Coordinates of C-alpha atoms in Angstrom, one line a residue:
X1 CA 83.7 121.2 20.9
X2 CA 80.8 123.3 23.0
X3 CA 78.6 121.0 25.2
X4 CA 75.0 121.1 24.0
X5 CA 72.9 121.6 27.2
X6 CA 69.8 123.6 27.3
X7 CA 70.3 126.5 30.0
X8 CA 67.3 128.4 29.5
X9 CA 63.9 127.1 28.0
X10 CA 60.9 129.3 27.1
X11 CA 57.9 127.3 26.1
X12 CA 54.3 129.2 24.8
X13 CA 55.2 132.1 26.9
X14 CA 52.1 134.5 27.1
X15 CA 52.3 137.7 28.7
X16 CA 49.3 140.2 29.3
X17 CA 48.5 143.1 31.1
X18 CA 45.4 143.8 33.0
X19 CA 44.1 147.2 32.5
X20 CA 41.2 149.5 32.5
X21 CA 39.5 150.8 29.1
X22 CA 36.9 153.3 29.2
X23 CA 35.1 153.9 32.7
X24 CA 35.9 150.9 34.8
X25 CA 35.7 148.1 32.2
X26 CA 38.9 145.7 32.4
X27 CA 40.7 144.2 29.7
X28 CA 43.6 141.8 29.2
X29 CA 46.0 143.3 26.8
X30 CA 48.3 140.5 25.4
X31 CA 51.7 141.7 24.6
X32 CA 53.5 138.6 24.1
X33 CA 52.1 135.6 22.0
X34 CA 53.2 131.8 22.2
X35 CA 56.7 132.6 22.1
X36 CA 59.4 129.8 22.7
X37 CA 62.8 130.2 22.8
X38 CA 65.9 127.9 24.0
X39 CA 69.4 129.3 24.8
X40 CA 72.2 126.5 25.3
X41 CA 75.3 126.5 27.3
X42 CA 78.1 128.1 25.4
X43 CA 75.7 129.9 23.1
X44 CA 74.7 133.6 22.3
X45 CA 71.2 134.4 20.9
X46 CA 70.9 137.8 20.0
X47 CA 67.0 138.9 20.0
X48 CA 66.5 141.9 17.4
X49 CA 63.3 143.4 16.2
X50 CA 61.7 147.2 16.1
X51 CA 61.2 149.0 19.2
X52 CA 58.0 148.2 20.8
X53 CA 57.7 144.5 19.6
X54 CA 58.0 143.3 23.3
X55 CA 61.9 142.3 23.7
X56 CA 62.3 143.8 26.9
X57 CA 59.3 142.2 28.1
X58 CA 60.8 138.6 27.7
X59 CA 63.8 139.5 29.7
X60 CA 61.3 140.7 32.4
X61 CA 59.0 137.9 32.1
X62 CA 62.0 135.4 32.5
X63 CA 63.3 137.1 35.7
X64 CA 59.9 137.5 37.2
X65 CA 60.5 141.4 36.7
X66 CA 57.0 142.2 35.7
X67 CA 54.5 144.6 37.6
X68 CA 51.7 143.0 39.5
X69 CA 49.0 143.4 36.8
X70 CA 51.0 141.2 34.2
X71 CA 49.4 137.6 33.7
X72 CA 52.1 135.1 32.5
X73 CA 51.4 131.5 31.2
X74 CA 53.6 129.1 29.5
X75 CA 56.7 127.4 31.0
X76 CA 60.1 129.0 31.7
X77 CA 62.6 126.7 33.0
X78 CA 66.3 127.1 34.1
X79 CA 68.5 123.8 33.8
X80 CA 65.4 121.7 33.6
X81 CA 63.7 123.0 36.5
X82 CA 60.8 125.7 36.7
X83 CA 62.1 129.1 36.8
X84 CA 59.8 130.6 39.4
X85 CA 59.9 133.6 41.5
X86 CA 61.2 131.7 44.6
X87 CA 64.0 130.1 42.4
X88 CA 64.9 133.2 40.7
X89 CA 65.4 135.2 44.2
X90 CA 67.8 132.6 44.9
X91 CA 70.0 132.5 41.8
X92 CA 69.8 135.9 40.3
X93 CA 73.0 138.1 40.6
X94 CA 74.9 134.7 41.4
X95 CA 74.0 131.8 38.6
X96 CA 72.0 134.2 36.7
X97 CA 73.1 137.8 35.7
X98 CA 70.8 140.5 34.5
X99 CA 72.0 143.7 32.4
X100 CA 69.2 145.9 32.3
X101 CA 68.5 148.6 29.8
X102 CA 68.3 151.2 32.3
X103 CA 71.1 152.6 34.4
X104 CA 68.7 153.6 37.0
X105 CA 68.9 149.9 38.4
X106 CA 72.1 151.0 40.0
X107 CA 71.6 152.1 43.7
X108 CA 72.0 155.7 44.3
X109 CA 72.9 155.6 47.9
X110 CA 75.5 153.0 47.4
X111 CA 79.0 153.5 46.3
X112 CA 79.8 151.9 42.9
X113 CA 82.8 149.1 44.1
X114 CA 80.4 147.8 46.9
X115 CA 77.5 147.4 44.2
X116 CA 79.9 145.5 41.8
X117 CA 81.6 143.6 44.6
X118 CA 78.4 142.4 46.1
X119 CA 79.1 139.6 48.9
X120 CA 80.9 136.8 46.7
X121 CA 83.9 139.0 45.2
X122 CA 87.0 140.9 45.9
X123 CA 88.1 144.3 45.8
X124 CA 91.2 143.1 43.3
X125 CA 88.5 141.5 40.8
X126 CA 86.6 144.3 40.9
X127 CA 89.3 146.5 40.0
X128 CA 90.5 143.8 37.4
X129 CA 87.1 144.2 35.6
X130 CA 87.1 148.3 35.9
X131 CA 90.5 148.1 34.1
X132 CA 89.2 145.9 31.3
X133 CA 86.2 148.2 30.8
X134 CA 88.2 151.6 31.0
X135 CA 87.2 152.7 34.4
X136 CA 89.7 154.4 36.7
X137 CA 90.5 153.1 39.9
X138 CA 88.7 156.1 41.5
X139 CA 85.5 154.9 40.0
X140 CA 84.6 152.6 42.9
X141 CA 84.5 155.5 45.2
X142 CA 81.8 157.4 43.2
X143 CA 78.1 157.3 43.6
X144 CA 76.1 156.7 40.5
X145 CA 75.1 160.2 40.0
X146 CA 78.9 160.9 39.5
X147 CA 79.1 158.7 36.6
X148 CA 78.6 159.4 32.8
X149 CA 75.9 157.5 31.0
X150 CA 78.8 155.4 29.6
X151 CA 80.4 154.8 32.9
X152 CA 77.3 153.8 34.4
X153 CA 76.5 151.2 31.7
X154 CA 80.2 149.7 32.2
X155 CA 79.7 149.4 35.8
X156 CA 76.2 147.6 35.3
X157 CA 78.1 145.2 32.9
X158 CA 81.0 144.6 35.3
X159 CA 78.6 143.9 38.1
X160 CA 76.7 141.2 36.0
X161 CA 79.9 139.1 34.6
X162 CA 82.1 139.5 38.0
X163 CA 80.4 136.3 39.3
X164 CA 81.0 134.3 36.1
X165 CA 77.2 133.4 35.8
X166 CA 75.8 130.4 33.9
X167 CA 73.2 132.7 32.2
X168 CA 73.6 136.5 31.3
X169 CA 70.4 138.2 30.0
X170 CA 71.3 141.5 28.9
X171 CA 68.8 143.9 27.8
X172 CA 70.4 146.6 25.2
X173 CA 73.9 146.1 26.9
X174 CA 75.7 148.6 24.6
X175 CA 74.0 152.2 24.3
X176 CA 76.1 155.0 25.7
X177 CA 79.2 152.9 24.7
X178 CA 81.6 154.1 21.9
X179 CA 82.2 151.3 19.1
X180 CA 85.1 150.0 20.7
X181 CA 83.8 149.6 24.2
X182 CA 80.7 148.4 22.7
X183 CA 82.6 145.4 20.9
X184 CA 84.8 145.0 23.9
X185 CA 81.7 144.2 25.9
X186 CA 80.3 141.8 23.2
X187 CA 83.7 140.2 22.8
X188 CA 83.6 139.7 26.5
X189 CA 80.6 137.7 26.3
X190 CA 81.9 135.9 23.6
X191 CA 84.6 134.9 25.8
X192 CA 82.2 133.8 28.5
X193 CA 80.1 131.7 26.0
X194 CA 83.0 129.9 24.8
X195 CA 84.0 129.0 28.3
X196 CA 80.2 127.8 28.6
X197 CA 78.0 130.8 29.7
X198 CA 74.4 130.8 27.8
X199 CA 73.9 134.6 26.9
X200 CA 70.6 135.9 25.9
X201 CA 71.2 139.4 24.4
X202 CA 68.6 141.7 23.4
X203 CA 69.9 144.6 21.2
X204 CA 69.2 147.0 18.5
X205 CA 72.9 147.1 17.5
X206 CA 72.6 143.8 15.1
X207 CA 75.7 144.8 13.0
X208 CA 77.7 144.1 16.5
X209 CA 75.5 141.2 17.3
X210 CA 76.1 139.6 14.1
X211 CA 79.8 139.3 14.7
X212 CA 79.5 137.7 18.1
X213 CA 76.1 135.7 18.2
X214 CA 75.7 132.1 17.2
X215 CA 71.9 132.5 16.4
X216 CA 69.5 135.4 16.0
X217 CA 66.0 135.6 17.1
X218 CA 63.6 138.1 15.2
X219 CA 61.0 139.8 17.2
X220 CA 57.6 141.1 15.5
X221 CA 54.4 142.3 17.4
X222 CA 55.3 140.3 20.7
X223 CA 56.7 136.9 19.1
X224 CA 59.5 135.6 17.6
X225 CA 58.9 134.9 13.9
X226 CA 62.3 133.7 13.0
X227 CA 65.2 132.1 14.7
X228 CA 68.2 131.2 12.4
X229 CA 72.1 130.7 12.4
X230 CA 73.8 134.1 12.2
X231 CA 75.6 132.9 9.4
X232 CA 72.3 133.0 7.3
X233 CA 71.7 136.6 8.1
X234 CA 75.2 137.7 7.2
X235 CA 74.7 135.6 3.9
X236 CA 71.6 138.2 3.1
X237 CA 67.9 138.0 2.8
X238 CA 67.9 135.2 0.3
X239 CA 69.1 132.8 3.0
X240 CA 66.6 133.9 5.4
X241 CA 62.8 132.5 5.7
X242 CA 60.3 135.1 7.0
X243 CA 59.5 138.2 4.8
X244 CA 59.8 140.4 8.0
X245 CA 63.4 139.2 8.7
X246 CA 64.2 139.8 5.0
X247 CA 62.9 143.4 5.2
X248 CA 64.5 143.7 8.3
X249 CA 68.0 143.0 7.0
X250 CA 67.2 145.3 3.6
X251 CA 66.5 148.4 5.9
X252 CA 70.0 148.2 7.4
X253 CA 72.3 150.9 6.1
X254 CA 75.0 148.6 4.5
X255 CA 72.2 146.9 2.5
X256 CA 69.6 148.6 0.5
X257 CA 68.4 150.8 3.4
X258 CA 64.9 149.9 2.1
X259 CA 62.0 151.1 4.5
X260 CA 59.0 148.5 5.0
X261 CA 55.8 150.1 4.5
X262 CA 53.3 150.3 7.2
X263 CA 53.5 149.6 11.0
X264 CA 53.6 147.1 13.6
X265 CA 50.2 146.2 14.7
X266 CA 48.9 147.4 18.1
X267 CA 48.7 144.7 20.7
X268 CA 45.2 145.7 21.3
X269 CA 44.3 145.4 17.8
X270 CA 45.9 142.3 16.4
X271 CA 45.1 140.5 13.3
X272 CA 44.1 137.1 12.9
X273 CA 46.7 134.6 12.0
X274 CA 50.0 135.8 10.8
X275 CA 50.7 139.1 12.8
X276 CA 52.8 140.3 9.6
X277 CA 50.1 139.5 7.0
X278 CA 48.9 143.2 6.7
X279 CA 52.3 144.3 5.3
X280 CA 53.3 141.1 3.7
X281 CA 53.5 141.1 -0.4
X282 CA 53.1 137.0 0.0
X283 CA 49.6 137.5 2.2
X284 CA 47.1 134.5 1.1
X285 CA 43.9 133.1 2.6
X286 CA 46.4 130.6 4.6
X287 CA 47.5 133.5 6.6
X288 CA 44.6 134.2 8.3
X289 CA 44.7 131.1 10.3
X290 CA 47.1 130.5 13.2
X291 CA 50.5 130.3 12.1
X292 CA 52.8 127.8 14.0
X293 CA 56.7 127.9 14.2
X294 CA 58.2 125.2 12.2
X295 CA 61.7 124.4 10.9
X296 CA 62.6 125.1 7.5
X297 CA 66.4 124.9 5.9
X298 CA 67.8 124.8 9.6
X299 CA 66.0 127.5 11.2
X300 CA 62.5 128.0 12.8
X301 CA 60.0 130.3 11.1
X302 CA 56.4 131.3 11.7
X303 CA 55.3 131.8 8.2
X304 CA 53.2 129.1 6.0
X305 CA 55.2 130.7 2.6
X306 CA 58.5 129.7 3.9
X307 CA 60.4 127.4 1.9

């Protein structure tokens, strides 16, 4: 039986960027709104949603990787302690592993093996992971520019998981990988989670995520509108709670492949109350009020109409 222990807790996270409008007038553009999320030991949370919804900003906010013009409020804690920049610097790459979306995070001036090995591992362990991810023994002696995109992606994954971290934050870990290697990667995450690692995985590959994740968190316009067990997403839209989650599932190719009319609102011009209201068939006067997250049928949802 899995040990239930919160590894990462995000409470009421707000992220805004201080930027110039016309002339010299400054404005705070809020891109993450009152976002709360927990990732427990032994659990994989898959964060899904359309491009531009703010999923990657969540990862960068947790790891203190946002640019200097970012303003962050709310509480982020790791194993019950505040995860500030000082703490993050000490444990990132050891207890916390980050798999970034861009392979440009690899040092272009350092050979691959040295990057993956770091200062805590061995050459033999590096080769063990390279073998698992289909990388030849000569890969370690190459520089990043000598790797294909798929190879670079596998090197990033190897460098993250080699230390047996307690928390993995993976931002789109599977682009550039064929279906077999992508599934091998996610199965490896599942093995690590079953051994006690907490995994927060941001992905567009929802079909693959549904095969390994414990819960799915649906992003829309900078916040989570629903978080529910994976079984509910596999059961179909009737098991879900939020109208956007239902539309998201309907748009998958294996379902009705039904598009949703309208567009996600721009961060600089958000509607009052429910951020999805302008596209929702169930819109009412209650939707213009601030909508808090609440628990419905074992899942959390940000919708006044959810039953």
